Short mmCIF file of C-alpha atoms in Angstrom, two decimals:
data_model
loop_
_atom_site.label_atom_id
_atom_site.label_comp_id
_atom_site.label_asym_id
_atom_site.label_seq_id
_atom_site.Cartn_x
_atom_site.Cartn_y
_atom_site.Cartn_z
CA UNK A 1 -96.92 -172.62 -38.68
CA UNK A 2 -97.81 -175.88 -36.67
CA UNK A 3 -94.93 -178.40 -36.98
CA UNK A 4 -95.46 -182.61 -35.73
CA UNK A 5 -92.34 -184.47 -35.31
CA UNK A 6 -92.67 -188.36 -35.28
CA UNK A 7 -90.27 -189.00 -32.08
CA UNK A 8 -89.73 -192.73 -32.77
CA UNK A 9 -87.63 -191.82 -35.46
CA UNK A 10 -84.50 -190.36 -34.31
CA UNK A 11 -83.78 -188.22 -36.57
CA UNK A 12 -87.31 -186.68 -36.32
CA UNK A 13 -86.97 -186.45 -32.60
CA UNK A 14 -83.55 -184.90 -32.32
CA UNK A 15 -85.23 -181.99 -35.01
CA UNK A 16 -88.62 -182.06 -32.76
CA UNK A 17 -86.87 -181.66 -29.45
CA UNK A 18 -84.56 -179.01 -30.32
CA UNK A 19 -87.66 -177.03 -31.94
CA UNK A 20 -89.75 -177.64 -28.96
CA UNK A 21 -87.40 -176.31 -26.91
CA UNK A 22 -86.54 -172.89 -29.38
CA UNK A 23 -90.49 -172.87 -29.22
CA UNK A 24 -90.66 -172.80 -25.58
CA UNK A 25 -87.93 -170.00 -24.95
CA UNK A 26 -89.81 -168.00 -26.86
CA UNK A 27 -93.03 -167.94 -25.29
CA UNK A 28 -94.75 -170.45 -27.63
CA UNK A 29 -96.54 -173.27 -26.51
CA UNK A 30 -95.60 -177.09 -27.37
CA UNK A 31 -97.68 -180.56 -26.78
CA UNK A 32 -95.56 -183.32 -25.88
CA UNK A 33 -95.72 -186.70 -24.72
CA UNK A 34 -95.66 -188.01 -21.00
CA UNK A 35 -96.02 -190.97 -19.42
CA UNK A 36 -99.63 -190.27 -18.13
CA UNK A 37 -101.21 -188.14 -20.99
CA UNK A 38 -100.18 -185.88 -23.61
CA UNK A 39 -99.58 -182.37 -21.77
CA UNK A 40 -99.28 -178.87 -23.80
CA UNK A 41 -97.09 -176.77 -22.07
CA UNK A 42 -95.12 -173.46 -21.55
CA UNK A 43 -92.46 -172.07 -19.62
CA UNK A 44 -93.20 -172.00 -16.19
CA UNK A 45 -91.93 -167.95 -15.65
CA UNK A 46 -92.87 -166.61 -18.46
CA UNK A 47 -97.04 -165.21 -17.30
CA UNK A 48 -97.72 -164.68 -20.96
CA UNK A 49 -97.18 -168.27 -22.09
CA UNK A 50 -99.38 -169.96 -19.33
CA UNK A 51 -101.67 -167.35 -19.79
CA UNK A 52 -101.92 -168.41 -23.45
CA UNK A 53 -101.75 -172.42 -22.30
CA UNK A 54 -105.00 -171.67 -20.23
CA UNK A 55 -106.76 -169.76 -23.00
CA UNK A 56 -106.04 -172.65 -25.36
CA UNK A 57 -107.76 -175.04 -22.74
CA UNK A 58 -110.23 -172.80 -21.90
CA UNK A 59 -109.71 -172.73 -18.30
CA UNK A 60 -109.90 -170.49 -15.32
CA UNK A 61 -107.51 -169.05 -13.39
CA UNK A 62 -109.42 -170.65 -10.79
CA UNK A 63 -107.70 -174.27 -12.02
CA UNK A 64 -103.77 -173.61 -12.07
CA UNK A 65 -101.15 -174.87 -14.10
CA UNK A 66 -99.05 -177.68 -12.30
CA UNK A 67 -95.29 -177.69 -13.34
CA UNK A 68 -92.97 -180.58 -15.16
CA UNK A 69 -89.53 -180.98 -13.59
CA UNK A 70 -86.87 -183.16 -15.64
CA UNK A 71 -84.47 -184.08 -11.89
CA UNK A 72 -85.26 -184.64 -8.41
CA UNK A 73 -83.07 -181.65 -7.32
CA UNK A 74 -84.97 -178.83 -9.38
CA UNK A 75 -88.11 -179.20 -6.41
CA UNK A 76 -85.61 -177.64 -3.82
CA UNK A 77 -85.17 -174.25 -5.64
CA UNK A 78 -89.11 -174.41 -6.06
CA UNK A 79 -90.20 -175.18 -2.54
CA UNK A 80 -90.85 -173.26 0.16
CA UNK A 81 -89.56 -176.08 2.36
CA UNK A 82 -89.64 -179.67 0.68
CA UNK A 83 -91.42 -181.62 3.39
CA UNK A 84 -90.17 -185.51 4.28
CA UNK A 85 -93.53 -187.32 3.17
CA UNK A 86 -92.45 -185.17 0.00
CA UNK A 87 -89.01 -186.65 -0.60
CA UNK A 88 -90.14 -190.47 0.82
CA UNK A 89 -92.59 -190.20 -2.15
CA UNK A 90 -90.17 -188.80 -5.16
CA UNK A 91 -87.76 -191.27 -3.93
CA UNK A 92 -90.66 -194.13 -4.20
CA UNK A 93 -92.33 -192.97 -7.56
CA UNK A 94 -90.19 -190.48 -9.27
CA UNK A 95 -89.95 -190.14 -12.34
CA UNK A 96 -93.50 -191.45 -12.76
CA UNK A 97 -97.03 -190.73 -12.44
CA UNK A 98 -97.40 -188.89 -9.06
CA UNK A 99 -97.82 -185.66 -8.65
CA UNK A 100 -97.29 -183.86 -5.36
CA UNK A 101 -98.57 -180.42 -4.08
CA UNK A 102 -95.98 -178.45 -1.63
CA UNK A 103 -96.13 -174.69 -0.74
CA UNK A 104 -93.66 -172.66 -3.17
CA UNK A 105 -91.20 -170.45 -2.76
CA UNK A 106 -92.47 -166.63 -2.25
CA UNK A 107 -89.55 -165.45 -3.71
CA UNK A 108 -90.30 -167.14 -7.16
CA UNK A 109 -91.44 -164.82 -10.33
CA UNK A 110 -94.03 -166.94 -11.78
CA UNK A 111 -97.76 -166.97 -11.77
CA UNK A 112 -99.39 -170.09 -13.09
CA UNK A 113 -102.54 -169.25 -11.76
CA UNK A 114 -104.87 -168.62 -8.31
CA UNK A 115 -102.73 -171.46 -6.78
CA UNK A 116 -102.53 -169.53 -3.20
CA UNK A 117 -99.04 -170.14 -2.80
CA UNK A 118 -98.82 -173.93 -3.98
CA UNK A 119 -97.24 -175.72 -6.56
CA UNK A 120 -97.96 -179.24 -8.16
CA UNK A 121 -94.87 -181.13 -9.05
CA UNK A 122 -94.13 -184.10 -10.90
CA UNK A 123 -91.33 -185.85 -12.85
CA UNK A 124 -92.43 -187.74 -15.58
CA UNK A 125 -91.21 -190.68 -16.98
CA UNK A 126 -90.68 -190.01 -20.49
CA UNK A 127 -87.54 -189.65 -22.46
CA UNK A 128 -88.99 -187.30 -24.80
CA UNK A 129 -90.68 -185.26 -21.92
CA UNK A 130 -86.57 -185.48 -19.55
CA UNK A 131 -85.02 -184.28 -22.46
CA UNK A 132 -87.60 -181.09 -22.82
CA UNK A 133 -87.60 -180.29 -19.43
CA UNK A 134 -83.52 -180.50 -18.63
CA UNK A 135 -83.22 -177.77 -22.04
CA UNK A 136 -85.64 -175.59 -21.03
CA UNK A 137 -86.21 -176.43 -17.06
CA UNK A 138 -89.52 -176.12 -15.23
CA UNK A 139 -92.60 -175.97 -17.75
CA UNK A 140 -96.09 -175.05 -16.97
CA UNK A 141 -98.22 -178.16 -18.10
CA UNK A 142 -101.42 -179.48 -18.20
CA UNK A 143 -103.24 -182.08 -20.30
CA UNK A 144 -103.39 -181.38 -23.83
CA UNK A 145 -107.52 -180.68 -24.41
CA UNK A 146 -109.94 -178.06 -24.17
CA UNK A 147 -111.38 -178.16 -20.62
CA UNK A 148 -114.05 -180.71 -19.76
CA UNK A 149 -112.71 -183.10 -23.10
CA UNK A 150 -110.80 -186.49 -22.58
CA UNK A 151 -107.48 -185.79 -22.23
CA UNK A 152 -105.24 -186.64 -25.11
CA UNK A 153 -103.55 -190.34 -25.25
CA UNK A 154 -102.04 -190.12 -28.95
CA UNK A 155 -101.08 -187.03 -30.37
CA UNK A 156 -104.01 -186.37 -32.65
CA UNK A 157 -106.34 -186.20 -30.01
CA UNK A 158 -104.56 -182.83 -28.83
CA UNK A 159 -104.56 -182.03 -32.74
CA UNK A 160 -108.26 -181.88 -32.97
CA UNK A 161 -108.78 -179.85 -29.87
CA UNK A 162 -105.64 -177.49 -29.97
CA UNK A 163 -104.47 -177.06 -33.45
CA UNK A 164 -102.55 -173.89 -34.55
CA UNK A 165 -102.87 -172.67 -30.78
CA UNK A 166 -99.66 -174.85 -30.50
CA UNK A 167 -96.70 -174.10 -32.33
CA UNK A 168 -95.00 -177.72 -32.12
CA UNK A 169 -96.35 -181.38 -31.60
CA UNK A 170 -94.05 -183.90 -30.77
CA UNK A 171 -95.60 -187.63 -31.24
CA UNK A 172 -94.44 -190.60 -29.23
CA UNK A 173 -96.87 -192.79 -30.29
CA UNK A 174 -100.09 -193.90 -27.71
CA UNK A 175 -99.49 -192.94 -23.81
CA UNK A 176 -98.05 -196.05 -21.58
CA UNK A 177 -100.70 -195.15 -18.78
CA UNK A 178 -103.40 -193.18 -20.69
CA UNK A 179 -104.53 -191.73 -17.48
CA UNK A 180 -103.81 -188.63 -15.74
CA UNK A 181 -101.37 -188.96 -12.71
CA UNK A 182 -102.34 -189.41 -8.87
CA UNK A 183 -102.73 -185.93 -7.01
CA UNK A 184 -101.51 -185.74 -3.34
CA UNK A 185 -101.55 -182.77 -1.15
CA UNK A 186 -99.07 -182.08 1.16
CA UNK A 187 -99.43 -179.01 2.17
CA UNK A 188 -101.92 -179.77 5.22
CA UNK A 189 -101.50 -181.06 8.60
CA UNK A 190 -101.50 -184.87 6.95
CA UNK A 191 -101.27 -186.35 3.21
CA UNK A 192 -104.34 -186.31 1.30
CA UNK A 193 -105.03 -187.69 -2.28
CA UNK A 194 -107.13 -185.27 -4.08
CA UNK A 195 -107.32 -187.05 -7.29
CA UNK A 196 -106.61 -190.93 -7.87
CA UNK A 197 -104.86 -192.21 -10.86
CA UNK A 198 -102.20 -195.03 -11.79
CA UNK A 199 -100.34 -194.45 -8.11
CA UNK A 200 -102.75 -196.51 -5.86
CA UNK A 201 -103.55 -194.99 -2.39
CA UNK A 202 -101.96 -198.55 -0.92
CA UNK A 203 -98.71 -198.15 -2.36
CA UNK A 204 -98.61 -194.59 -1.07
CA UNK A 205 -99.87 -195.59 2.24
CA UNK A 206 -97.03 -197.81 2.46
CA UNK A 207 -94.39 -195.53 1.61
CA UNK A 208 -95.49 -192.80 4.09
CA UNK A 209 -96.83 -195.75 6.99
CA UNK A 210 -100.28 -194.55 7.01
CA UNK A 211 -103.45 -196.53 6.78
CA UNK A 212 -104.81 -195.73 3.21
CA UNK A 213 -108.08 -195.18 4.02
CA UNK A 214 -106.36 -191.85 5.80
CA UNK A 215 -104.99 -190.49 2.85
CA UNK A 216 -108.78 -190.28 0.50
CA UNK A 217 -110.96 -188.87 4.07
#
């Protein structure tokens, strides 16, 4: 059965978090807030779960699942090699609403879709979303809607379009950005936005030096 959790209560969200997380380990799939949107999301290694999580969306293998990380240091055992526009970035906008694609590491049992050897990180800042992650670690997550749908910026939203194909809703009230998070590939010869969002390509361009008109060619 479906269980919401009202997170602004505390009582509510100590019961929510700890069932999100017994959820998770077990394969289940949980919709939770983040500072961007609300994701829906599944343990990273476990094939079955983010097979389910792209069933519920109705989406491809052809779009992968980017992963949730609750600390800085979890991206180390993930990457291949964590390159230095990588960490000048996290230290500049993590936790927040930047996501960052880096090659993974081969040796990782996980498959989160037709990635081709990459992985898209992010930290988010969100209590509800740190606490989550640091229980359970890295979770498969994507925004909570059915594919081609706004993406969710209260909890209902993801309601309507996911219902009892998630096992636990926690509620945190509306999103603080209520967009989905800045996309920026590193994994080519220079860094390259591939989708824009609350992280302008300015401030990134001064973080990394480069002229921001580089980073959206």
């Amino acid at each position: 059965m479906t269980e919401l959790f009202d997170c602004r209560d505390p009582g509510q969200r100590s019961r929510g978090i700890a069932s999100a997380v017994k959820a998770v380990k077990s394969g289940r799939l949980v919709v939770m807030p983040t500072d961007t949107v609300y994701g829906i999301g599944a343990d990273a290694f476990d094939g079955s779960a983010v097979a389910a999580l792209l069933a519920a969306k109705g989406r491809g293998r052809d779009m992968p699942v980017g992963v949730l990380v609750g600390s800085w240091q979890t991206i180390d055992g993930l990457a291949l090699s964590v390159p230095e526009a990588a960490r000048q970035l996290i230290r500049a906008f993590w936790p927040g609403a930047l996501s960052l694609v880096i090659q993974h590491a081969p040796s990782l049992q996980w498959d989160l879709g037709d990635a081709r050897g990459t992985v898209m990180l992010r930290m988010p800042l969100h209590p509800v979303a740190i606490e989550v992650l640091r229980e359970v670690g890295p979770m498969a997550v994507s925004s909570a809607n059915i594919s081609g749908q706004p993406p969710a910026v209260v909890v209902d939203d993801a309601r309507r379009q996911l219902g009892d194909l998630v096992d636990v809703y926690l509620d945190a009230g509306p999103s603080a950005e209520q967009t989905a998070s800045t996309i920026v590939d590193l994994t080519g010869l220079s860094p390259r936005i591939l989708r824009s969002g609350p992280v302008s390509a300015e401030a990134i361009g001064r973080v990394l030096g480069l002229d921001p008109a580089s980073l959206t060619d």
